[in-house]
Amino acid sequence: MSRPPTFTPPPCARARVLGTERGDFAVLDAVPRTPARATALLLPGFTGSKEDFIALLEPLCAAGYRVVAVDGRGQYESKGTDRQESYAQGELARDVLAQAAALGGGDGELHLVGHSLGGQIARAAVLLDATPFRSLTLMSSGPAEVVEAQRDKVKMLSDALSVLSMDEVWQAMQALDPPQDADTGGGADMRRRWLAHRPAQLIATGAQLAAEPDRVDELAAVGLPVHVLSGERDDVWPVEQFDSMARRLGARRTTIAGAEHSPNTARPQETAKALAMFWDGLPAA
């Protein structure tokens, strides 16, 4: 899971609730001091939250962009149900379209960014209706299902969530992979976020990651400008798959040196610069 450097928003951002026709969603809303050039909607990955983008907020605001990072339904501070069908990919994609509408996005006014699972949900939203979006950035998000080792991990997690409490699963995960930030206080924030996730959301979206079909050609046919961004190493999808996907899409391709699956937390300044350069280079909507 991504480990944000802090759970405290920077001065440019505030935590608030975004009301939509499909319910309320917890967001971090970062607004530049000068009129925003555009708005970016950021979707987190599996087991993640809006805080995974927290280190991007100040540099993107400094570049002139309003940034809204969101907890999807059943993630951290956004409410969810105990029914797995509530988290079908199509339902989550429609949530994204509702969030875009609530942000006042007209035709082609929003930049959409999805990290890992969030990228596949973002892709599904664009395939339902691309009109609200000016561009799509797939951050460390591959063309189809995750690699076999990750599918095994997802199954193990789903099996555990079916019989154990969230706290029991957390304790088991820490025994296998102690948190790097346990001595800094960050471990308490990570635990609080984990306990707030809905188990049904994790089981349903984990199954999606393990079975996602290749929809690259469908996305290419939409004609939306796409940016494929990743670290130089990745254990969820091979980096070569990102390269191939970018070629198939005719997309901009950025590799962040020194980063792995979460360039947003590992190299936030470089990642923010790459995002802003992509957005800056697009013609007006």
mmCIF file of C-alpha atoms in Angstrom:
data_model
loop_
_atom_site.group_PDB
_atom_site.id
_atom_site.type_symbol
_atom_site.label_atom_id
_atom_site.label_comp_id
_atom_site.label_asym_id
_atom_site.label_seq_id
_atom_site.Cartn_x
_atom_site.Cartn_y
_atom_site.Cartn_z
ATOM 1 C CA MET A 1 0.000 0.000 0.000
ATOM 2 C CA SER A 2 1.080 3.591 -0.610
ATOM 3 C CA ARG A 3 2.575 5.338 2.414
ATOM 4 C CA PRO A 4 1.929 9.100 2.285
ATOM 5 C CA PRO A 5 4.529 11.219 4.101
ATOM 6 C CA THR A 6 1.777 12.777 6.234
ATOM 7 C CA PHE A 7 -1.969 12.744 6.685
ATOM 8 C CA THR A 8 -2.053 16.506 7.375
ATOM 9 C CA PRO A 9 -3.133 18.601 4.374
ATOM 10 C CA PRO A 10 -0.870 21.484 3.298
ATOM 11 C CA PRO A 11 -2.077 25.093 3.767
ATOM 12 C CA CYS A 12 -3.424 25.230 0.197
ATOM 13 C CA ALA A 13 -5.821 22.347 0.848
ATOM 14 C CA ARG A 14 -8.798 21.638 3.039
ATOM 15 C CA ALA A 15 -10.597 18.439 3.870
ATOM 16 C CA ARG A 16 -14.279 18.628 2.981
ATOM 17 C CA VAL A 17 -17.241 16.618 1.762
ATOM 18 C CA LEU A 18 -18.112 16.658 -1.930
ATOM 19 C CA GLY A 19 -21.844 16.147 -2.326
ATOM 20 C CA THR A 20 -22.958 14.421 -5.531
ATOM 21 C CA GLU A 21 -26.109 12.860 -6.956
ATOM 22 C CA ARG A 22 -24.617 9.480 -5.960
ATOM 23 C CA GLY A 23 -23.780 10.412 -2.379
ATOM 24 C CA ASP A 24 -21.104 12.208 -0.402
ATOM 25 C CA PHE A 25 -17.377 11.700 -0.846
ATOM 26 C CA ALA A 26 -14.500 12.831 1.371
ATOM 27 C CA VAL A 27 -11.986 14.946 -0.546
ATOM 28 C CA LEU A 28 -8.905 17.075 -0.155
ATOM 29 C CA ASP A 29 -9.545 20.230 -2.164
ATOM 30 C CA ALA A 30 -6.410 22.243 -2.978
ATOM 31 C CA VAL A 31 -6.869 25.644 -4.609
ATOM 32 C CA PRO A 32 -4.104 27.912 -5.978
ATOM 33 C CA ARG A 33 -3.893 31.558 -4.909
ATOM 34 C CA THR A 34 -4.434 32.766 -8.458
ATOM 35 C CA PRO A 35 -7.374 31.670 -10.660
ATOM 36 C CA ALA A 36 -6.917 27.997 -11.481
ATOM 37 C CA ARG A 37 -5.906 27.027 -14.994
ATOM 38 C CA ALA A 38 -8.002 23.847 -14.654
ATOM 39 C CA THR A 39 -9.098 21.275 -12.101
ATOM 40 C CA ALA A 40 -7.659 17.796 -11.653
ATOM 41 C CA LEU A 41 -9.611 14.932 -10.066
ATOM 42 C CA LEU A 42 -7.349 12.286 -8.482
ATOM 43 C CA LEU A 43 -8.441 8.703 -7.712
ATOM 44 C CA PRO A 44 -6.413 6.534 -5.288
ATOM 45 C CA GLY A 45 -5.495 2.886 -5.616
ATOM 46 C CA PHE A 46 -6.311 -0.365 -3.830
ATOM 47 C CA THR A 47 -6.142 0.016 -0.003
ATOM 48 C CA GLY A 48 -5.304 3.710 -0.589
ATOM 49 C CA SER A 49 -6.987 7.040 0.005
ATOM 50 C CA LYS A 50 -6.920 10.698 -0.985
ATOM 51 C CA GLU A 51 -3.907 11.169 1.308
ATOM 52 C CA ASP A 52 -1.765 9.211 -1.169
ATOM 53 C CA PHE A 53 -1.728 12.412 -3.254
ATOM 54 C CA ILE A 54 -1.064 14.786 -0.378
ATOM 55 C CA ALA A 55 2.540 15.526 -1.390
ATOM 56 C CA LEU A 56 1.384 16.510 -4.904
ATOM 57 C CA LEU A 57 -1.037 19.201 -3.749
ATOM 58 C CA GLU A 58 1.328 22.103 -3.097
ATOM 59 C CA PRO A 59 3.464 21.708 -6.247
ATOM 60 C CA LEU A 60 0.396 21.308 -8.460
ATOM 61 C CA CYS A 61 -1.236 24.364 -6.886
ATOM 62 C CA ALA A 62 2.014 26.264 -7.465
ATOM 63 C CA ALA A 63 1.729 25.275 -11.139
ATOM 64 C CA GLY A 64 -1.730 26.856 -11.238
ATOM 65 C CA TYR A 65 -4.012 23.832 -10.887
ATOM 66 C CA ARG A 66 -6.855 23.116 -8.508
ATOM 67 C CA VAL A 67 -6.535 19.537 -7.290
ATOM 68 C CA VAL A 68 -9.299 17.436 -5.759
ATOM 69 C CA ALA A 69 -8.200 14.075 -4.343
ATOM 70 C CA VAL A 70 -11.073 11.784 -3.407
ATOM 71 C CA ASP A 71 -11.819 8.737 -1.288
ATOM 72 C CA GLY A 72 -13.967 6.422 -3.377
ATOM 73 C CA ARG A 73 -17.022 4.820 -1.847
ATOM 74 C CA GLY A 74 -15.997 2.525 0.992
ATOM 75 C CA GLN A 75 -12.470 3.953 1.080
ATOM 76 C CA TYR A 76 -11.262 5.559 4.316
ATOM 77 C CA GLU A 77 -13.531 8.562 5.017
ATOM 78 C CA SER A 78 -16.172 7.982 2.324
ATOM 79 C CA LYS A 79 -19.133 5.882 3.390
ATOM 80 C CA GLY A 80 -19.880 2.534 1.837
ATOM 81 C CA THR A 81 -22.056 -0.529 2.223
ATOM 82 C CA ASP A 82 -21.352 -4.122 3.180
ATOM 83 C CA ARG A 83 -22.569 -5.372 -0.208
ATOM 84 C CA GLN A 84 -19.856 -6.249 -2.710
ATOM 85 C CA GLU A 85 -22.131 -5.439 -5.646
ATOM 86 C CA SER A 86 -22.034 -1.776 -4.532
ATOM 87 C CA TYR A 87 -18.389 -1.735 -5.625
ATOM 88 C CA ALA A 88 -18.782 -3.170 -9.112
ATOM 89 C CA GLN A 89 -16.483 -1.291 -11.468
ATOM 90 C CA GLY A 90 -19.397 0.249 -13.333
ATOM 91 C CA GLU A 91 -20.799 1.630 -10.074
ATOM 92 C CA LEU A 92 -17.443 3.132 -9.118
ATOM 93 C CA ALA A 93 -17.078 4.617 -12.605
ATOM 94 C CA ARG A 94 -20.481 6.285 -12.297
ATOM 95 C CA ASP A 95 -19.349 7.703 -8.964
ATOM 96 C CA VAL A 96 -16.439 9.366 -10.788
ATOM 97 C CA LEU A 97 -18.795 10.914 -13.336
ATOM 98 C CA ALA A 98 -20.959 12.208 -10.489
ATOM 99 C CA GLN A 99 -17.889 13.689 -8.789
ATOM 100 C CA ALA A 100 -16.922 15.384 -12.050
ATOM 101 C CA ALA A 101 -20.415 16.866 -12.362
ATOM 102 C CA ALA A 102 -20.327 18.115 -8.761
ATOM 103 C CA LEU A 103 -17.038 19.881 -9.432
ATOM 104 C CA GLY A 104 -18.725 21.850 -12.174
ATOM 105 C CA GLY A 105 -16.891 20.147 -14.982
ATOM 106 C CA GLY A 106 -18.434 20.992 -18.324
ATOM 107 C CA ASP A 107 -17.296 19.526 -21.593
ATOM 108 C CA GLY A 108 -13.602 18.689 -21.431
ATOM 109 C CA GLU A 109 -12.723 20.792 -18.387
ATOM 110 C CA LEU A 110 -11.323 18.250 -15.912
ATOM 111 C CA HIS A 111 -8.024 16.385 -15.896
ATOM 112 C CA LEU A 112 -8.594 12.871 -14.525
ATOM 113 C CA VAL A 113 -5.774 10.983 -12.769
ATOM 114 C CA GLY A 114 -5.985 7.438 -11.420
ATOM 115 C CA HIS A 115 -3.318 5.570 -9.470
ATOM 116 C CA SER A 116 -3.212 1.766 -9.857
ATOM 117 C CA LEU A 117 -6.790 0.518 -9.232
ATOM 118 C CA GLY A 118 -7.867 4.150 -9.529
ATOM 119 C CA GLY A 119 -6.514 4.194 -13.069
ATOM 120 C CA GLN A 120 -8.684 1.282 -14.092
ATOM 121 C CA ILE A 121 -11.733 2.922 -12.508
ATOM 122 C CA ALA A 122 -10.831 6.174 -14.292
ATOM 123 C CA ARG A 123 -10.571 4.293 -17.586
ATOM 124 C CA ALA A 124 -14.004 2.745 -17.000
ATOM 125 C CA ALA A 125 -15.451 6.215 -16.310
ATOM 126 C CA VAL A 126 -13.971 7.619 -19.531
ATOM 127 C CA LEU A 127 -15.352 4.680 -21.501
ATOM 128 C CA LEU A 128 -18.812 5.430 -20.094
ATOM 129 C CA ASP A 129 -18.588 9.159 -20.814
ATOM 130 C CA ALA A 130 -15.439 11.054 -21.762
ATOM 131 C CA THR A 131 -17.091 14.441 -22.214
ATOM 132 C CA PRO A 132 -16.282 15.880 -18.745
ATOM 133 C CA PHE A 133 -12.565 15.263 -19.159
ATOM 134 C CA ARG A 134 -9.732 17.116 -20.851
ATOM 135 C CA SER A 135 -7.217 14.316 -20.285
ATOM 136 C CA LEU A 136 -6.586 11.023 -18.514
ATOM 137 C CA THR A 137 -3.417 10.094 -16.639
ATOM 138 C CA LEU A 138 -2.894 6.425 -15.814
ATOM 139 C CA MET A 139 -0.391 6.377 -12.953
ATOM 140 C CA SER A 140 1.176 2.963 -12.313
ATOM 141 C CA SER A 141 -1.999 1.434 -13.729
ATOM 142 C CA GLY A 142 -1.663 -1.356 -16.255
ATOM 143 C CA PRO A 143 -3.658 -2.493 -19.271
ATOM 144 C CA ALA A 144 -5.268 -5.571 -17.732
ATOM 145 C CA GLU A 145 -5.010 -7.814 -14.667
ATOM 146 C CA VAL A 146 -2.144 -7.592 -12.173
ATOM 147 C CA VAL A 147 0.751 -10.064 -12.231
ATOM 148 C CA GLU A 148 0.282 -13.557 -10.801
ATOM 149 C CA ALA A 149 2.110 -12.833 -7.535
ATOM 150 C CA GLN A 150 -0.227 -9.917 -6.881
ATOM 151 C CA ARG A 151 -3.276 -12.013 -7.778
ATOM 152 C CA ASP A 152 -2.142 -14.490 -5.119
ATOM 153 C CA LYS A 153 -1.822 -11.672 -2.575
ATOM 154 C CA VAL A 154 -5.268 -10.344 -3.432
ATOM 155 C CA LYS A 155 -6.791 -13.794 -2.967
ATOM 156 C CA MET A 156 -5.007 -14.233 0.352
ATOM 157 C CA LEU A 157 -6.305 -10.882 1.538
ATOM 158 C CA SER A 158 -9.851 -11.588 0.380
ATOM 159 C CA ASP A 159 -9.846 -14.979 2.100
ATOM 160 C CA ALA A 160 -8.621 -13.359 5.314
ATOM 161 C CA LEU A 161 -11.208 -10.572 5.169
ATOM 162 C CA SER A 162 -13.943 -13.192 4.851
ATOM 163 C CA VAL A 163 -13.164 -14.712 8.256
ATOM 164 C CA LEU A 164 -11.193 -12.122 10.259
ATOM 165 C CA SER A 165 -11.839 -8.600 11.488
ATOM 166 C CA MET A 166 -10.078 -5.657 9.875
ATOM 167 C CA ASP A 167 -7.930 -5.281 12.998
ATOM 168 C CA GLU A 168 -6.940 -8.942 12.945
ATOM 169 C CA VAL A 169 -5.968 -8.671 9.279
ATOM 170 C CA TRP A 170 -3.957 -5.518 10.023
ATOM 171 C CA GLN A 171 -2.036 -7.278 12.772
ATOM 172 C CA ALA A 172 -1.292 -10.193 10.450
ATOM 173 C CA MET A 173 -0.064 -7.845 7.705
ATOM 174 C CA GLN A 174 2.219 -6.028 10.133
ATOM 175 C CA ALA A 175 3.732 -9.302 11.264
ATOM 176 C CA LEU A 176 4.565 -10.115 7.637
ATOM 177 C CA ASP A 177 5.560 -6.590 6.560
ATOM 178 C CA PRO A 178 6.275 -4.167 9.428
ATOM 179 C CA PRO A 179 5.464 -0.570 8.448
ATOM 180 C CA GLN A 180 8.463 1.540 7.489
ATOM 181 C CA ASP A 181 7.021 4.486 9.392
ATOM 182 C CA ALA A 182 6.166 2.689 12.640
ATOM 183 C CA ASP A 183 8.683 4.752 14.599
ATOM 184 C CA THR A 184 7.501 8.128 13.257
ATOM 185 C CA GLY A 185 3.835 7.967 14.250
ATOM 186 C CA GLY A 186 2.756 7.344 10.671
ATOM 187 C CA GLY A 187 1.867 3.781 11.538
ATOM 188 C CA ALA A 188 -1.084 4.998 13.601
ATOM 189 C CA ASP A 189 -2.443 6.954 10.624
ATOM 190 C CA MET A 190 -2.008 3.953 8.346
ATOM 191 C CA ARG A 191 -3.804 1.704 10.820
ATOM 192 C CA ARG A 192 -6.668 4.189 11.225
ATOM 193 C CA ARG A 193 -7.076 4.384 7.450
ATOM 194 C CA TRP A 194 -7.034 0.597 7.101
ATOM 195 C CA LEU A 195 -9.680 0.097 9.800
ATOM 196 C CA ALA A 196 -11.966 2.643 8.104
ATOM 197 C CA HIS A 197 -12.036 0.766 4.785
ATOM 198 C CA ARG A 198 -15.080 -1.385 4.108
ATOM 199 C CA PRO A 199 -14.073 -5.051 3.757
ATOM 200 C CA ALA A 200 -16.605 -5.530 0.952
ATOM 201 C CA GLN A 201 -14.905 -2.744 -1.010
ATOM 202 C CA LEU A 202 -11.497 -4.404 -0.669
ATOM 203 C CA ILE A 203 -12.812 -7.832 -1.649
ATOM 204 C CA ALA A 204 -14.741 -6.524 -4.660
ATOM 205 C CA THR A 205 -12.016 -4.254 -6.008
ATOM 206 C CA GLY A 206 -9.330 -6.858 -5.361
ATOM 207 C CA ALA A 207 -11.286 -9.261 -7.551
ATOM 208 C CA GLN A 208 -11.403 -6.584 -10.254
ATOM 209 C CA LEU A 209 -7.626 -6.180 -10.189
ATOM 210 C CA ALA A 210 -7.210 -9.935 -10.581
ATOM 211 C CA ALA A 211 -9.559 -10.212 -13.557
ATOM 212 C CA GLU A 212 -9.485 -6.855 -15.397
ATOM 213 C CA PRO A 213 -9.631 -7.336 -19.190
ATOM 214 C CA ASP A 214 -7.462 -5.438 -21.634
ATOM 215 C CA ARG A 215 -9.507 -2.394 -22.730
ATOM 216 C CA VAL A 216 -6.667 -0.381 -24.230
ATOM 217 C CA ASP A 217 -8.077 -0.457 -27.749
ATOM 218 C CA GLU A 218 -11.446 0.783 -26.468
ATOM 219 C CA LEU A 219 -9.701 3.662 -24.722
ATOM 220 C CA ALA A 220 -7.643 4.500 -27.799
ATOM 221 C CA ALA A 221 -10.837 4.789 -29.822
ATOM 222 C CA VAL A 222 -12.145 7.520 -27.507
ATOM 223 C CA GLY A 223 -9.419 9.899 -28.657
ATOM 224 C CA LEU A 224 -8.852 11.551 -25.257
ATOM 225 C CA PRO A 225 -5.265 12.714 -24.571
ATOM 226 C CA VAL A 226 -3.658 10.104 -22.299
ATOM 227 C CA HIS A 227 -0.555 10.190 -20.126
ATOM 228 C CA VAL A 228 1.012 6.918 -18.925
ATOM 229 C CA LEU A 229 3.164 7.618 -15.870
ATOM 230 C CA SER A 230 5.011 5.138 -13.679
ATOM 231 C CA GLY A 231 8.123 4.546 -11.640
ATOM 232 C CA GLU A 232 11.135 2.849 -13.169
ATOM 233 C CA ARG A 233 10.250 -0.383 -11.359
ATOM 234 C CA ASP A 234 6.872 -1.903 -10.508
ATOM 235 C CA ASP A 235 5.838 -5.185 -8.907
ATOM 236 C CA VAL A 236 2.133 -4.913 -9.764
ATOM 237 C CA TRP A 237 2.437 -4.595 -13.542
ATOM 238 C CA PRO A 238 5.708 -4.953 -15.496
ATOM 239 C CA VAL A 239 7.052 -1.572 -16.633
ATOM 240 C CA GLU A 240 7.208 -3.019 -20.152
ATOM 241 C CA GLN A 241 3.412 -3.227 -20.086
ATOM 242 C CA PHE A 242 3.212 0.499 -19.386
ATOM 243 C CA ASP A 243 5.538 1.152 -22.336
ATOM 244 C CA SER A 244 3.462 -1.025 -24.653
ATOM 245 C CA MET A 245 0.192 0.490 -23.464
ATOM 246 C CA ALA A 246 1.485 4.011 -24.113
ATOM 247 C CA ARG A 247 2.443 3.048 -27.668
ATOM 248 C CA ARG A 248 -0.969 1.497 -28.321
ATOM 249 C CA LEU A 249 -2.669 4.645 -27.024
ATOM 250 C CA GLY A 250 -0.357 7.097 -28.733
ATOM 251 C CA ALA A 251 0.059 8.474 -25.212
ATOM 252 C CA ARG A 252 2.648 10.607 -23.493
ATOM 253 C CA ARG A 253 4.967 8.342 -21.495
ATOM 254 C CA THR A 254 6.777 9.415 -18.319
ATOM 255 C CA THR A 255 9.033 7.263 -16.163
ATOM 256 C CA ILE A 256 9.908 8.717 -12.750
ATOM 257 C CA ALA A 257 13.480 7.816 -11.785
ATOM 258 C CA GLY A 258 13.908 6.365 -8.313
ATOM 259 C CA ALA A 259 10.222 5.487 -7.945
ATOM 260 C CA GLU A 260 8.394 2.176 -7.910
ATOM 261 C CA HIS A 261 4.630 1.584 -7.757
ATOM 262 C CA SER A 262 3.805 4.885 -6.017
ATOM 263 C CA PRO A 263 5.705 7.780 -7.627
ATOM 264 C CA ASN A 264 3.120 10.093 -6.053
ATOM 265 C CA THR A 265 4.582 9.352 -2.608
ATOM 266 C CA ALA A 266 8.146 8.361 -3.497
ATOM 267 C CA ARG A 267 8.981 11.247 -5.872
ATOM 268 C CA PRO A 268 6.151 13.789 -5.505
ATOM 269 C CA GLN A 269 8.008 16.827 -6.861
ATOM 270 C CA GLU A 270 9.061 15.006 -10.030
ATOM 271 C CA THR A 271 5.608 13.471 -10.412
ATOM 272 C CA ALA A 272 3.841 16.815 -9.993
ATOM 273 C CA LYS A 273 6.177 18.401 -12.546
ATOM 274 C CA ALA A 274 5.425 15.646 -15.060
ATOM 275 C CA LEU A 275 1.663 16.029 -14.551
ATOM 276 C CA ALA A 276 1.755 19.816 -14.929
ATOM 277 C CA MET A 277 3.955 19.619 -18.034
ATOM 278 C CA PHE A 278 1.464 17.225 -19.642
ATOM 279 C CA TRP A 279 -1.508 19.434 -18.818
ATOM 280 C CA ASP A 280 0.335 22.606 -19.840
ATOM 281 C CA GLY A 281 1.104 21.127 -23.233
ATOM 282 C CA LEU A 282 -2.482 20.358 -24.158
ATOM 283 C CA PRO A 283 -4.383 22.740 -26.438
ATOM 284 C CA ALA A 284 -7.271 24.639 -24.933
ATOM 285 C CA ALA A 285 -10.491 22.674 -24.510
#
